Amino acid sequence: MPFFDFSPDGSARAAFDLHCQHVSFGPFVLENRVWKGKGGPAAASFGAARTPRHVRADYHDYYCFNLQVSGSLSLRTRSVSQIKRAADVYLLDYGRPFEYIATSGHEISLAVPRSLLPPKVERLHGYSLSQGSVALLRDHLLSLRENLPGLSAAELPYIADATTQLLLACVQNASDGLPESPHVVDELLARRIRHYIDMHLLEADLTPDRICREAGISRAKLYQLFTPSGGVMREIRQRRLHLAHQVLSSGQRSSEKIRTIARRFGFIDEKYFSRIFKTRYGYAPSEAFDQTRQDRR
């Protein structure tokens, strides 16, 4: 599944000319995106939405620092509705939904693992950064785009360390004064529970009662937190299914039977496993490797 649902407007459907380049260094991924649109700059726009469905499906647990180099972007989150213009630097949390409408233009983004930054950064989701150090980050992102591909492997760890320190400087006091969302506490609690689930995902006794005891909450509260994703047991099942899909689609399976893989990830009934696997991914477990290889071509 892609990270977003894209929806070009009527004038752009015939010429969705979007160019993306990715470069990884250390724990980061730098992406350079240029959309020329149809007929030159500002001739068209397109929409993109990262929905709860995407968040549940891909588990991308990172922040993205975005520099709007040219063009504009109208962003909406649960608590923010803002226009991002050239030179703006803003943050998105890929663990939470958002949507935007963008004109043709140029954007640079830096994907940052959540674990590298303090928890309060979650409050910056959708906001533009205005600290004095943001000007340094802006120049740094532009420099990375130009120079990163030419750096040696020996240099990259030092560049990654410098990038981490600059990001920490940018977010150090950035959330001070922002309105506290009434949903933040629940979102933080749900995130901690999801981390606990991931740590114990393959344990047979991972039940709602056990999770409630560990989190110190009632069953009613647990069910309320996971209602948007269809319930906590569905969340566990989908995460186990995701791991099984990774094994089946990566070629790690060798001669291991599908039944054995299903049991390894908590699915005792092979027929049930095959049915929900096909419902989720659109093909049978036995077809996963070939299907994924075709998708990558």
Coordinates of C-alpha atoms in Angstrom, one line a residue:
M1 CA 0.0 0.0 0.0
P2 CA 1.3 3.5 -0.8
F3 CA 1.9 6.1 1.9
F4 CA -1.0 8.3 0.6
D5 CA -4.1 8.4 -1.5
F6 CA -3.3 10.8 -4.4
S7 CA -6.0 12.7 -6.2
P8 CA -4.8 15.0 -9.1
D9 CA -7.3 17.6 -10.1
G10 CA -9.1 17.3 -13.5
S11 CA -6.6 19.4 -15.4
A12 CA -3.6 17.4 -14.1
R13 CA -4.8 13.8 -14.7
A14 CA -3.0 13.5 -18.1
A15 CA 0.3 15.0 -16.8
F16 CA 1.0 14.0 -13.2
D17 CA 4.7 14.8 -13.7
L18 CA 6.1 14.0 -10.2
H19 CA 9.8 13.2 -9.8
C20 CA 11.2 11.8 -6.5
Q21 CA 14.7 10.9 -5.4
H22 CA 15.6 9.2 -2.2
V23 CA 19.0 9.0 -0.4
S24 CA 19.6 7.2 2.9
F25 CA 22.3 8.1 5.4
G26 CA 22.5 6.9 8.9
P27 CA 19.0 6.6 10.3
F28 CA 17.6 9.2 7.9
V29 CA 16.0 9.3 4.5
L30 CA 16.3 12.4 2.4
E31 CA 13.7 12.9 -0.4
N32 CA 13.7 15.5 -3.1
R33 CA 10.3 16.0 -4.8
V34 CA 9.6 18.1 -7.9
W35 CA 6.2 18.3 -9.5
K36 CA 6.1 20.3 -12.7
G37 CA 2.4 19.9 -13.2
K38 CA 0.8 20.6 -16.6
G39 CA 1.8 23.7 -18.5
G40 CA 4.4 25.0 -16.0
P41 CA 4.4 26.1 -12.4
A42 CA 1.1 26.8 -10.6
A43 CA -0.9 25.4 -13.5
A44 CA -2.5 22.6 -11.5
S45 CA -2.8 21.1 -8.1
F46 CA -3.2 17.7 -6.5
G47 CA -4.4 16.3 -3.2
A48 CA -2.9 13.7 -1.0
A49 CA -4.3 12.1 2.2
R50 CA -2.6 9.9 4.8
T51 CA -5.6 8.3 6.4
P52 CA -5.9 6.1 9.5
R53 CA -6.0 3.1 7.1
H54 CA -2.5 4.0 5.8
V55 CA -1.2 4.5 9.4
R56 CA -2.5 1.1 10.4
A57 CA -1.2 -0.6 7.3
D58 CA 2.4 0.5 7.1
Y59 CA 3.5 1.3 10.7
H60 CA 5.9 4.0 9.5
D61 CA 7.0 5.3 12.9
Y62 CA 8.9 8.5 12.0
Y63 CA 8.6 12.3 11.7
C64 CA 9.2 14.2 8.5
F65 CA 10.8 17.6 8.3
N66 CA 9.7 19.3 5.1
L67 CA 11.1 22.3 3.4
Q68 CA 8.8 24.0 0.8
V69 CA 11.4 25.2 -1.7
S70 CA 8.8 26.5 -4.2
G71 CA 5.1 26.3 -4.8
S72 CA 2.6 26.1 -2.0
L73 CA 0.8 23.4 0.1
S74 CA -2.5 23.7 2.0
L75 CA -2.1 21.3 5.0
R76 CA -4.8 20.1 7.3
T77 CA -4.4 17.9 10.4
R78 CA -6.7 17.3 13.4
S79 CA -5.6 20.5 15.0
V80 CA -3.9 22.6 12.3
S81 CA -5.0 24.1 9.0
Q82 CA -2.2 26.1 7.4
I83 CA -0.8 27.2 4.0
K84 CA 2.9 26.3 3.6
R85 CA 4.8 28.6 1.3
A86 CA 8.3 28.8 -0.1
A87 CA 11.0 28.7 2.6
D88 CA 8.6 27.3 5.2
V89 CA 9.9 24.3 7.2
Y90 CA 7.2 22.2 8.9
L91 CA 6.9 18.8 10.6
L92 CA 4.6 15.9 9.9
D93 CA 4.1 12.8 12.1
Y94 CA 3.6 9.8 9.9
G95 CA 2.0 8.0 12.8
R96 CA -1.0 10.3 12.6
P97 CA -3.4 11.2 9.7
F98 CA -3.1 14.4 7.6
E99 CA -4.1 15.6 4.2
Y100 CA -2.9 18.4 1.8
I101 CA -3.4 20.1 -1.5
A102 CA -0.2 21.1 -3.3
T103 CA 0.5 23.2 -6.3
S104 CA 3.3 22.3 -8.7
G105 CA 6.6 23.1 -7.1
H106 CA 9.6 21.7 -5.2
E107 CA 9.9 20.2 -1.7
I108 CA 12.7 18.5 0.3
S109 CA 11.8 16.2 3.2
L110 CA 13.9 14.4 5.8
A111 CA 12.4 11.3 7.4
V112 CA 13.6 11.0 11.1
P113 CA 12.9 7.9 13.3
R114 CA 10.7 8.9 16.2
S115 CA 13.1 7.5 18.8
L116 CA 15.7 10.2 18.0
L117 CA 13.6 13.1 19.2
P118 CA 11.9 13.9 22.5
P119 CA 8.2 12.9 23.0
K120 CA 7.0 16.5 23.0
V121 CA 7.8 16.8 19.2
E122 CA 4.4 15.0 18.6
R123 CA 2.8 18.3 19.4
L124 CA 4.4 19.9 16.4
H125 CA 2.5 17.8 13.9
G126 CA 1.4 20.1 11.0
Y127 CA 3.1 23.2 12.4
S128 CA 5.7 25.4 10.7
L129 CA 8.9 25.8 12.7
S130 CA 10.1 29.3 13.6
Q131 CA 13.1 28.9 15.9
G132 CA 16.2 30.8 15.0
S133 CA 18.0 27.5 14.3
V134 CA 15.4 26.6 11.6
A135 CA 17.3 28.9 9.2
L136 CA 20.3 26.6 9.7
L137 CA 18.1 23.5 9.1
R138 CA 16.8 25.1 5.9
D139 CA 20.3 25.6 4.6
H140 CA 21.3 22.1 5.8
L141 CA 18.5 20.4 3.8
L142 CA 19.4 22.3 0.7
S143 CA 23.1 21.4 1.1
L144 CA 22.2 17.7 1.7
R145 CA 20.2 17.6 -1.5
E146 CA 23.2 19.0 -3.4
N147 CA 26.1 17.2 -1.7
L148 CA 24.9 14.0 -0.1
P149 CA 25.2 11.7 -3.1
G150 CA 28.9 12.7 -3.5
L151 CA 29.9 11.9 0.1
S152 CA 32.0 8.8 1.0
A153 CA 30.7 6.1 3.3
A154 CA 33.2 7.1 5.9
E155 CA 31.8 10.7 6.0
L156 CA 28.1 9.8 6.4
P157 CA 28.1 8.9 10.1
Y158 CA 29.5 12.3 11.0
I159 CA 26.9 14.0 8.7
A160 CA 24.2 12.0 10.4
D161 CA 25.4 13.0 13.9
A162 CA 25.5 16.7 12.9
T163 CA 22.0 16.4 11.4
T164 CA 20.7 14.9 14.7
Q165 CA 22.1 17.7 16.8
L166 CA 20.6 20.3 14.4
L167 CA 17.2 18.7 14.6
L168 CA 17.3 18.6 18.4
A169 CA 18.2 22.3 18.4
C170 CA 15.3 23.1 16.2
V171 CA 12.7 21.3 18.3
Q172 CA 14.2 22.1 21.7
N173 CA 11.6 24.8 22.6
A174 CA 9.5 24.7 19.4
S175 CA 6.4 23.2 21.1
D176 CA 6.3 25.8 24.0
G177 CA 3.2 27.8 23.8
L178 CA 1.3 25.5 21.4
P179 CA -2.3 24.7 22.4
E180 CA -2.5 21.3 24.1
S181 CA -4.7 19.0 22.0
P182 CA -7.4 17.2 24.1
H183 CA -6.4 14.1 22.1
V184 CA -2.7 14.2 22.9
V185 CA -2.9 12.2 26.1
D186 CA -4.9 9.4 24.5
E187 CA -2.6 9.4 21.5
L188 CA 0.5 9.0 23.7
L189 CA -1.2 6.3 25.7
A190 CA -2.2 4.4 22.5
R191 CA 1.3 4.8 21.2
R192 CA 2.8 3.3 24.3
I193 CA 0.4 0.4 24.2
R194 CA 1.3 -0.2 20.5
H195 CA 5.0 -0.3 21.5
Y196 CA 4.2 -2.8 24.2
I197 CA 2.2 -4.9 21.7
D198 CA 5.2 -4.9 19.3
M199 CA 7.5 -6.0 22.0
H200 CA 5.3 -9.0 22.9
L201 CA 3.6 -9.5 19.6
L202 CA 4.3 -13.2 19.2
E203 CA 3.4 -14.2 22.7
A204 CA 0.3 -16.4 22.9
D205 CA -1.0 -14.7 26.1
L206 CA -1.0 -11.2 24.6
T207 CA -4.6 -10.5 25.5
P208 CA -6.7 -7.4 26.4
D209 CA -6.6 -8.3 30.1
R210 CA -2.8 -8.5 30.1
I211 CA -2.5 -5.2 28.2
C212 CA -4.9 -3.5 30.7
R213 CA -2.8 -4.7 33.6
E214 CA 0.5 -3.5 32.1
A215 CA -1.0 -0.1 31.1
G216 CA -3.0 0.4 34.2
I217 CA -6.2 1.1 32.4
S218 CA -9.7 -0.5 32.2
R219 CA -10.9 -2.6 29.4
A220 CA -13.4 0.1 28.5
K221 CA -10.5 2.6 28.1
L222 CA -8.5 0.1 26.1
Y223 CA -11.4 -0.5 23.7
Q224 CA -12.0 3.3 23.4
L225 CA -8.4 3.9 22.4
F226 CA -8.5 1.3 19.7
T227 CA -12.0 1.9 18.3
P228 CA -10.6 3.8 15.3
S229 CA -8.5 0.8 14.2
G230 CA -11.3 -1.8 14.8
G231 CA -10.3 -2.9 18.3
V232 CA -7.2 -4.0 20.0
M233 CA -7.3 -7.6 19.0
R234 CA -7.7 -6.6 15.4
E235 CA -4.7 -4.3 15.8
I236 CA -2.7 -7.3 17.1
R237 CA -3.9 -9.5 14.3
Q238 CA -3.0 -7.0 11.6
R239 CA 0.5 -6.5 13.0
R240 CA 1.1 -10.2 13.1
L241 CA -0.2 -10.5 9.6
H242 CA 2.2 -7.7 8.5
L243 CA 5.1 -9.7 9.9
A244 CA 4.0 -12.9 8.1
H245 CA 3.6 -10.9 4.9
Q246 CA 7.2 -9.7 5.2
V247 CA 8.5 -13.2 5.5
L248 CA 6.4 -14.6 2.7
S249 CA 7.2 -11.7 0.3
S250 CA 10.9 -11.5 1.0
G251 CA 12.0 -15.0 0.0
Q252 CA 13.1 -15.9 3.5
R253 CA 10.5 -18.7 3.4
S254 CA 12.7 -21.3 1.6
S255 CA 11.0 -24.7 2.0
E256 CA 9.0 -23.7 5.1
K257 CA 5.3 -24.4 4.7
I258 CA 2.7 -21.7 4.8
R259 CA 1.1 -23.5 7.7
T260 CA 4.3 -23.4 9.7
I261 CA 4.7 -19.6 9.0
A262 CA 1.1 -19.0 10.0
R263 CA 1.5 -20.8 13.3
R264 CA 4.8 -18.9 14.0
F265 CA 2.8 -15.6 13.9
G266 CA -0.1 -16.8 15.9
F267 CA -2.5 -18.1 13.3
I268 CA -3.4 -21.7 14.2
D269 CA -6.0 -22.2 11.4
E270 CA -4.3 -22.1 8.0
K271 CA -7.6 -21.6 6.1
Y272 CA -8.4 -18.6 8.3
F273 CA -4.9 -17.2 7.8
S274 CA -5.2 -17.6 4.0
R275 CA -8.6 -15.9 4.0
I276 CA -7.6 -12.8 6.0
F277 CA -4.3 -12.6 4.2
K278 CA -6.0 -12.5 0.8
T279 CA -8.6 -10.0 2.1
R280 CA -5.8 -7.7 3.3
Y281 CA -3.3 -7.9 0.4
G282 CA -5.4 -9.1 -2.5
Y283 CA -3.5 -12.3 -3.2
A284 CA -2.9 -15.7 -1.5
P285 CA 0.0 -16.3 0.8
S286 CA 1.5 -18.6 -1.8
E287 CA 1.5 -15.8 -4.3
A288 CA 3.2 -13.2 -2.0
F289 CA 6.8 -13.5 -3.2
D290 CA 5.9 -13.4 -6.9
Q291 CA 3.4 -10.6 -6.4
T292 CA 5.9 -8.4 -4.5
R293 CA 8.6 -9.0 -7.0
Q294 CA 6.3 -7.8 -9.8
D295 CA 5.3 -4.7 -7.8
R296 CA 9.0 -3.7 -7.5
R297 CA 9.7 -3.9 -11.2

